[in-house]
PDB file of C-alpha atoms in Angstrom:
ATOM      1  CA  LYS U 980      14.869  23.303  11.367  1.00  0.00           C
ATOM      2  CA  ASP U 981      16.245  20.138   9.633  1.00  0.00           C
ATOM      3  CA  PHE U 982      18.411  22.439   7.182  1.00  0.00           C
ATOM      4  CA  ARG U 983      19.888  24.000   9.596  1.00  0.00           C
ATOM      5  CA  THR U 984      21.091  21.385  12.153  1.00  0.00           C
ATOM      6  CA  PHE U 985      22.205  18.895   9.058  1.00  0.00           C
ATOM      7  CA  ARG U 986      24.079  22.322   8.001  1.00  0.00           C
ATOM      8  CA  ARG U 987      25.917  22.192  11.308  1.00  0.00           C
ATOM      9  CA  ASP U 988      27.263  18.845  11.406  1.00  0.00           C
ATOM     10  CA  PRO U 989      30.052  18.313   9.235  1.00  0.00           C
ATOM     11  CA  ALA U 990      29.849  14.921   9.649  1.00  0.00           C
ATOM     12  CA  GLN U 991      27.289  14.507   7.726  1.00  0.00           C
ATOM     13  CA  TRP U 992      28.799  16.645   4.804  1.00  0.00           C
ATOM     14  CA  ALA U 993      31.320  15.143   3.992  1.00  0.00           C
ATOM     15  CA  GLN U 994      28.751  12.210   3.135  1.00  0.00           C
ATOM     16  CA  LEU U 995      26.754  14.668   0.587  1.00  0.00           C
ATOM     17  CA  LEU U 996      29.946  15.198  -1.218  1.00  0.00           C
ATOM     18  CA  ILE U 997      30.336  11.579  -1.871  1.00  0.00           C
ATOM     19  CA  PHE U 998      27.068  11.380  -3.201  1.00  0.00           C
ATOM     20  CA  MET U 999      27.804  14.732  -5.099  1.00  0.00           C
ATOM     21  CA  GLY U1000      31.115  12.956  -6.524  1.00  0.00           C
ATOM     22  CA  LEU U1001      29.369  10.101  -7.649  1.00  0.00           C
ATOM     23  CA  GLY U1002      26.797  12.105  -9.702  1.00  0.00           C
ATOM     24  CA  CYS U1003      30.308  14.194 -11.242  1.00  0.00           C
ATOM     25  CA  PHE U1004      32.309  11.134 -12.169  1.00  0.00           C
ATOM     26  CA  TYR U1005      29.241   9.836 -13.761  1.00  0.00           C
ATOM     27  CA  PHE U1006      28.841  12.690 -15.730  1.00  0.00           C
ATOM     28  CA  LEU U1007      32.218  13.582 -16.461  1.00  0.00           C
ATOM     29  CA  TYR U1008      32.242  10.227 -18.308  1.00  0.00           C
ATOM     30  CA  LEU U1009      29.182  10.550 -19.657  1.00  0.00           C
ATOM     31  CA  ARG U1010      30.534  13.210 -21.401  1.00  0.00           C
ATOM     32  CA  ARG U1011      33.127  10.616 -23.693  1.00  0.00           C
ATOM     33  CA  PHE U1012      29.780   8.657 -24.618  1.00  0.00           C
ATOM     34  CA  TYR U1013      28.363  12.318 -25.904  1.00  0.00           C
ATOM     35  CA  GLU U1014      31.625  12.932 -28.375  1.00  0.00           C
ATOM     36  CA  GLN U1015      31.714   9.879 -29.983  1.00  0.00           C
ATOM     37  CA  ASP U1016      28.622   9.635 -32.515  1.00  0.00           C
ATOM     38  CA  LEU U1017      26.246   6.978 -31.039  1.00  0.00           C
ATOM     39  CA  ASP U1018      23.627   4.622 -31.911  1.00  0.00           C
ATOM     40  CA  ARG U1019      19.936   5.396 -30.809  1.00  0.00           C
ATOM     41  CA  SER U1020      19.810   2.222 -28.864  1.00  0.00           C
ATOM     42  CA  PHE U1021      23.105   3.095 -27.388  1.00  0.00           C
ATOM     43  CA  LYS U1022      21.782   6.698 -26.413  1.00  0.00           C
ATOM     44  CA  ASN U1023      18.379   4.937 -24.965  1.00  0.00           C
ATOM     45  CA  GLY U1024      20.327   2.328 -23.269  1.00  0.00           C
ATOM     46  CA  ILE U1025      22.944   5.241 -21.668  1.00  0.00           C
ATOM     47  CA  SER U1026      19.758   7.541 -20.469  1.00  0.00           C
ATOM     48  CA  LEU U1027      17.439   4.601 -19.293  1.00  0.00           C
ATOM     49  CA  LEU U1028      21.240   4.025 -17.045  1.00  0.00           C
ATOM     50  CA  THR U1029      20.983   7.927 -16.228  1.00  0.00           C
ATOM     51  CA  LEU U1030      17.726   7.585 -14.822  1.00  0.00           C
ATOM     52  CA  THR U1031      18.054   4.341 -12.986  1.00  0.00           C
ATOM     53  CA  ALA U1032      21.701   5.567 -11.220  1.00  0.00           C
ATOM     54  CA  THR U1033      20.199   8.610 -10.445  1.00  0.00           C
ATOM     55  CA  SER U1034      16.908   6.603  -8.678  1.00  0.00           C
ATOM     56  CA  PHE U1035      19.473   4.655  -6.884  1.00  0.00           C
ATOM     57  CA  LEU U1036      21.213   7.909  -5.799  1.00  0.00           C
ATOM     58  CA  MET U1037      18.213   9.157  -4.438  1.00  0.00           C
ATOM     59  CA  CYS U1038      16.943   5.844  -2.809  1.00  0.00           C
ATOM     60  CA  ALA U1039      20.205   6.265  -0.740  1.00  0.00           C
ATOM     61  CA  TYR U1040      20.310   9.615   0.093  1.00  0.00           C
ATOM     62  CA  THR U1041      16.371   9.977   1.456  1.00  0.00           C
ATOM     63  CA  GLY U1042      17.365   6.228   3.376  1.00  0.00           C
ATOM     64  CA  ARG U1043      20.750   8.199   4.619  1.00  0.00           C
ATOM     65  CA  PHE U1044      19.622  11.869   5.262  1.00  0.00           C
ATOM     66  CA  ILE U1045      15.753  12.094   5.625  1.00  0.00           C
ATOM     67  CA  PHE U1046      14.801   8.723   7.504  1.00  0.00           C
ATOM     68  CA  PRO U1047      16.513   9.480  10.753  1.00  0.00           C
ATOM     69  CA  MET U1048      15.149  12.790  10.525  1.00  0.00           C
ATOM     70  CA  LEU U1049      12.549  12.598  13.224  1.00  0.00           C
ATOM     71  CA  SER U1050      14.659  10.237  15.468  1.00  0.00           C
ATOM     72  CA  LEU U1051      17.244  12.923  15.777  1.00  0.00           C
ATOM     73  CA  GLU U1052      14.564  14.710  17.669  1.00  0.00           C
ATOM     74  CA  GLY U1053      16.359  12.451  20.405  1.00  0.00           C
ATOM     75  CA  LYS U1054      15.067  13.201  23.973  1.00  0.00           C
ATOM     76  CA  LYS U1055      14.208  16.569  22.767  1.00  0.00           C
ATOM     77  CA  PHE U1056      10.768  14.956  20.810  1.00  0.00           C
ATOM     78  CA  TRP U1057       8.626  15.905  23.909  1.00  0.00           C
ATOM     79  CA  ILE U1058       9.443  19.383  22.643  1.00  0.00           C
ATOM     80  CA  LEU U1059       8.068  19.159  20.042  1.00  0.00           C
ATOM     81  CA  GLY U1060       4.253  17.958  21.462  1.00  0.00           C
ATOM     82  CA  LEU U1061       4.075  21.532  23.153  1.00  0.00           C
ATOM     83  CA  LEU U1062       4.086  23.577  20.043  1.00  0.00           C
ATOM     84  CA  PRO U1063       0.910  24.878  18.449  1.00  0.00           C
ATOM     85  CA  LEU U1064       0.727  22.780  15.629  1.00  0.00           C
ATOM     86  CA  ASP U1065      -0.215  19.152  15.124  1.00  0.00           C
ATOM     87  CA  ARG U1066       1.969  16.616  14.548  1.00  0.00           C
ATOM     88  CA  SER U1067       0.821  15.592  10.934  1.00  0.00           C
ATOM     89  CA  ARG U1068       1.908  19.025   9.402  1.00  0.00           C
ATOM     90  CA  LEU U1069       5.811  18.608  11.306  1.00  0.00           C
ATOM     91  CA  ILE U1070       5.470  15.122   9.155  1.00  0.00           C
ATOM     92  CA  ILE U1071       4.533  17.010   6.339  1.00  0.00           C
ATOM     93  CA  GLY U1072       7.034  19.133   6.720  1.00  0.00           C
ATOM     94  CA  LYS U1073       9.791  17.562   6.445  1.00  0.00           C
ATOM     95  CA  PHE U1074       8.629  15.687   3.184  1.00  0.00           C
ATOM     96  CA  VAL U1075       8.243  18.759   1.349  1.00  0.00           C
ATOM     97  CA  PHE U1076      11.923  19.460   2.523  1.00  0.00           C
ATOM     98  CA  SER U1077      12.977  16.495   1.773  1.00  0.00           C
ATOM     99  CA  SER U1078      10.940  15.548  -1.836  1.00  0.00           C
ATOM    100  CA  MET U1079      12.338  19.170  -2.431  1.00  0.00           C
ATOM    101  CA  GLY U1080      15.569  18.744  -2.698  1.00  0.00           C
ATOM    102  CA  CYS U1081      15.013  15.508  -4.183  1.00  0.00           C
ATOM    103  CA  LEU U1082      13.150  16.742  -7.314  1.00  0.00           C
ATOM    104  CA  VAL U1083      15.263  19.932  -7.934  1.00  0.00           C
ATOM    105  CA  ALA U1084      18.476  17.160  -7.944  1.00  0.00           C
ATOM    106  CA  GLY U1085      17.009  14.425  -9.919  1.00  0.00           C
ATOM    107  CA  GLU U1086      15.353  16.170 -12.132  1.00  0.00           C
ATOM    108  CA  PHE U1087      18.346  18.619 -12.889  1.00  0.00           C
ATOM    109  CA  LEU U1088      20.520  15.478 -13.781  1.00  0.00           C
ATOM    110  CA  VAL U1089      17.822  13.386 -15.620  1.00  0.00           C
ATOM    111  CA  LEU U1090      17.102  16.504 -17.712  1.00  0.00           C
ATOM    112  CA  PHE U1091      21.003  17.795 -18.449  1.00  0.00           C
ATOM    113  CA  THR U1092      21.782  14.063 -19.023  1.00  0.00           C
ATOM    114  CA  ASN U1093      18.977  13.586 -21.845  1.00  0.00           C
ATOM    115  CA  LEU U1094      19.382  16.998 -23.323  1.00  0.00           C
ATOM    116  CA  MET U1095      23.414  16.052 -23.374  1.00  0.00           C
ATOM    117  CA  LEU U1096      22.303  12.736 -25.417  1.00  0.00           C
ATOM    118  CA  GLY U1097      19.744  14.804 -27.552  1.00  0.00           C
ATOM    119  CA  MET U1098      16.904  12.664 -26.573  1.00  0.00           C
ATOM    120  CA  PRO U1099      13.900  13.368 -28.081  1.00  0.00           C
ATOM    121  CA  TRP U1100      11.028  15.554 -25.728  1.00  0.00           C
ATOM    122  CA  PRO U1101       8.725  11.751 -25.324  1.00  0.00           C
ATOM    123  CA  ILE U1102      11.746  10.642 -23.853  1.00  0.00           C
ATOM    124  CA  VAL U1103      12.800  13.413 -21.535  1.00  0.00           C
ATOM    125  CA  ALA U1104       9.765  13.681 -20.514  1.00  0.00           C
ATOM    126  CA  SER U1105       8.484  10.454 -19.300  1.00  0.00           C
ATOM    127  CA  HIS U1106      11.887  10.397 -17.644  1.00  0.00           C
ATOM    128  CA  MET U1107      11.329  13.899 -15.629  1.00  0.00           C
ATOM    129  CA  LEU U1108       7.952  12.123 -14.838  1.00  0.00           C
ATOM    130  CA  THR U1109       9.737   9.427 -13.346  1.00  0.00           C
ATOM    131  CA  ILE U1110      12.346  10.668 -11.292  1.00  0.00           C
ATOM    132  CA  GLY U1111       9.344  12.978  -9.859  1.00  0.00           C
ATOM    133  CA  LEU U1112       7.161  10.245  -8.872  1.00  0.00           C
ATOM    134  CA  LEU U1113      10.097   8.345  -7.740  1.00  0.00           C
ATOM    135  CA  ALA U1114      11.465  11.580  -5.012  1.00  0.00           C
ATOM    136  CA  LEU U1115       7.165  11.621  -4.353  1.00  0.00           C
ATOM    137  CA  GLY U1116       7.788   7.645  -3.468  1.00  0.00           C
ATOM    138  CA  PHE U1117      11.343   8.073  -1.700  1.00  0.00           C
ATOM    139  CA  SER U1118      10.308  10.955   0.306  1.00  0.00           C
ATOM    140  CA  GLY U1119       7.451   9.508   1.478  1.00  0.00           C
ATOM    141  CA  LEU U1120       8.689   6.620   2.557  1.00  0.00           C
ATOM    142  CA  SER U1121      12.072   7.990   4.556  1.00  0.00           C
ATOM    143  CA  VAL U1122       9.939  10.083   6.249  1.00  0.00           C
ATOM    144  CA  GLY U1123       6.678   7.757   6.563  1.00  0.00           C
ATOM    145  CA  LEU U1124       9.192   4.793   7.562  1.00  0.00           C
ATOM    146  CA  GLY U1125      11.173   6.634   9.959  1.00  0.00           C
ATOM    147  CA  ALA U1126       8.080   8.235  11.803  1.00  0.00           C
ATOM    148  CA  CYS U1127       6.712   4.808  12.060  1.00  0.00           C
ATOM    149  CA  MET U1128      10.440   3.136  13.410  1.00  0.00           C
ATOM    150  CA  PRO U1129      11.976   5.989  15.317  1.00  0.00           C
ATOM    151  CA  ASN U1130      15.181   5.462  17.343  1.00  0.00           C
ATOM    152  CA  PHE U1131      14.969   8.171  19.623  1.00  0.00           C
ATOM    153  CA  ARG U1132      17.911   6.842  21.893  1.00  0.00           C
ATOM    154  CA  GLU U1133      20.731   6.648  19.335  1.00  0.00           C
ATOM    155  CA  SER U1134      22.068  10.712  18.329  1.00  0.00           C
ATOM    156  CA  ASP U1135      24.572   9.312  15.269  1.00  0.00           C
ATOM    157  CA  PRO U1136      22.564   9.692  12.098  1.00  0.00           C
ATOM    158  CA  SER U1137      24.411   7.089  10.269  1.00  0.00           C
ATOM    159  CA  LYS U1138      24.025   4.071  13.170  1.00  0.00           C
ATOM    160  CA  ILE U1139      19.731   5.178  12.778  1.00  0.00           C
ATOM    161  CA  ALA U1140      20.090   4.352   8.887  1.00  0.00           C
ATOM    162  CA  VAL U1141      22.012   1.243   9.240  1.00  0.00           C
ATOM    163  CA  GLY U1142      19.422  -0.076  11.829  1.00  0.00           C
ATOM    164  CA  PHE U1143      16.242  -2.403  11.255  1.00  0.00           C
ATOM    165  CA  GLY U1144      14.021   1.291  10.313  1.00  0.00           C
ATOM    166  CA  GLY U1145      16.506   1.687   8.027  1.00  0.00           C
ATOM    167  CA  THR U1146      17.315  -1.835   6.567  1.00  0.00           C
ATOM    168  CA  VAL U1147      13.300  -1.976   5.698  1.00  0.00           C
ATOM    169  CA  ASN U1148      13.026   1.207   4.437  1.00  0.00           C
ATOM    170  CA  LEU U1149      16.231   0.663   1.964  1.00  0.00           C
ATOM    171  CA  VAL U1150      14.629  -2.830   0.923  1.00  0.00           C
ATOM    172  CA  VAL U1151      11.146  -0.792   0.032  1.00  0.00           C
ATOM    173  CA  GLY U1152      12.819   1.328  -1.665  1.00  0.00           C
ATOM    174  CA  LEU U1153      14.762  -0.571  -4.028  1.00  0.00           C
ATOM    175  CA  PHE U1154      11.984  -2.690  -4.259  1.00  0.00           C
ATOM    176  CA  LEU U1155       9.926   0.420  -5.317  1.00  0.00           C
ATOM    177  CA  LEU U1156      12.684   1.544  -7.540  1.00  0.00           C
ATOM    178  CA  ALA U1157      12.827  -1.825  -9.403  1.00  0.00           C
ATOM    179  CA  VAL U1158       8.974  -1.900 -10.119  1.00  0.00           C
ATOM    180  CA  VAL U1159       8.926   2.178 -11.486  1.00  0.00           C
ATOM    181  CA  ILE U1160      12.081   1.624 -13.478  1.00  0.00           C
ATOM    182  CA  ALA U1161      10.838  -1.511 -14.685  1.00  0.00           C
ATOM    183  CA  LEU U1162       7.302  -0.325 -16.280  1.00  0.00           C
TER     184      LEU U1162
END
C-alpha cells in the first residue's frame, strides 16, 4: 500500500530523483579518482567517505519518506483498527518495506564503490555490515518515531517531515550515524 501511495504522488518522485541524482554525481566523480593511481590510504579515505555519504543519504531518505508514512494514513487511520490484524503487524510491515529498500540501495552503492576502488574483502565486508546495521537502525527509528509522534492532521509529507517529530527523528538518526561511523 505504501509503495502504491508513493507511486501515485509525483511530488515525491522528484524528491527521490534528487536523492538518486546526488548518488549518481558522486559516482561519476568517484570514477575520476579511480582512473588515477591512488595511494592505499587515499583509497581507504574515499571508501570511508562513500560509507558516510551513503549513510547520510539513507538518514535523509528515511527521515523524509519513511517517517511520515503512518501519519499519511490521516483521518482514515481508524479504518486500520478494523483490519483483522494487530497494529504491531502494520508497523512491522512498514519497517520491513523501509529496511528492504534501504538495504538494497545502500548495499549496492557501498559494494560497487569498494569493488571499483579495489578494497580488500575485510573492509568491503565491514562496510556492508555497517550499512546493513544503519539501514535497520534508520528504518526502525523512522517507523518507530513516526508511530510515537504521528501528525494525522497534515496531509503533506514534507510538512510532517520538518515538524517536531521529523526533527527529533533527524537528530537521533544523525547521532546514530556519528556513533556508528566513529566506531
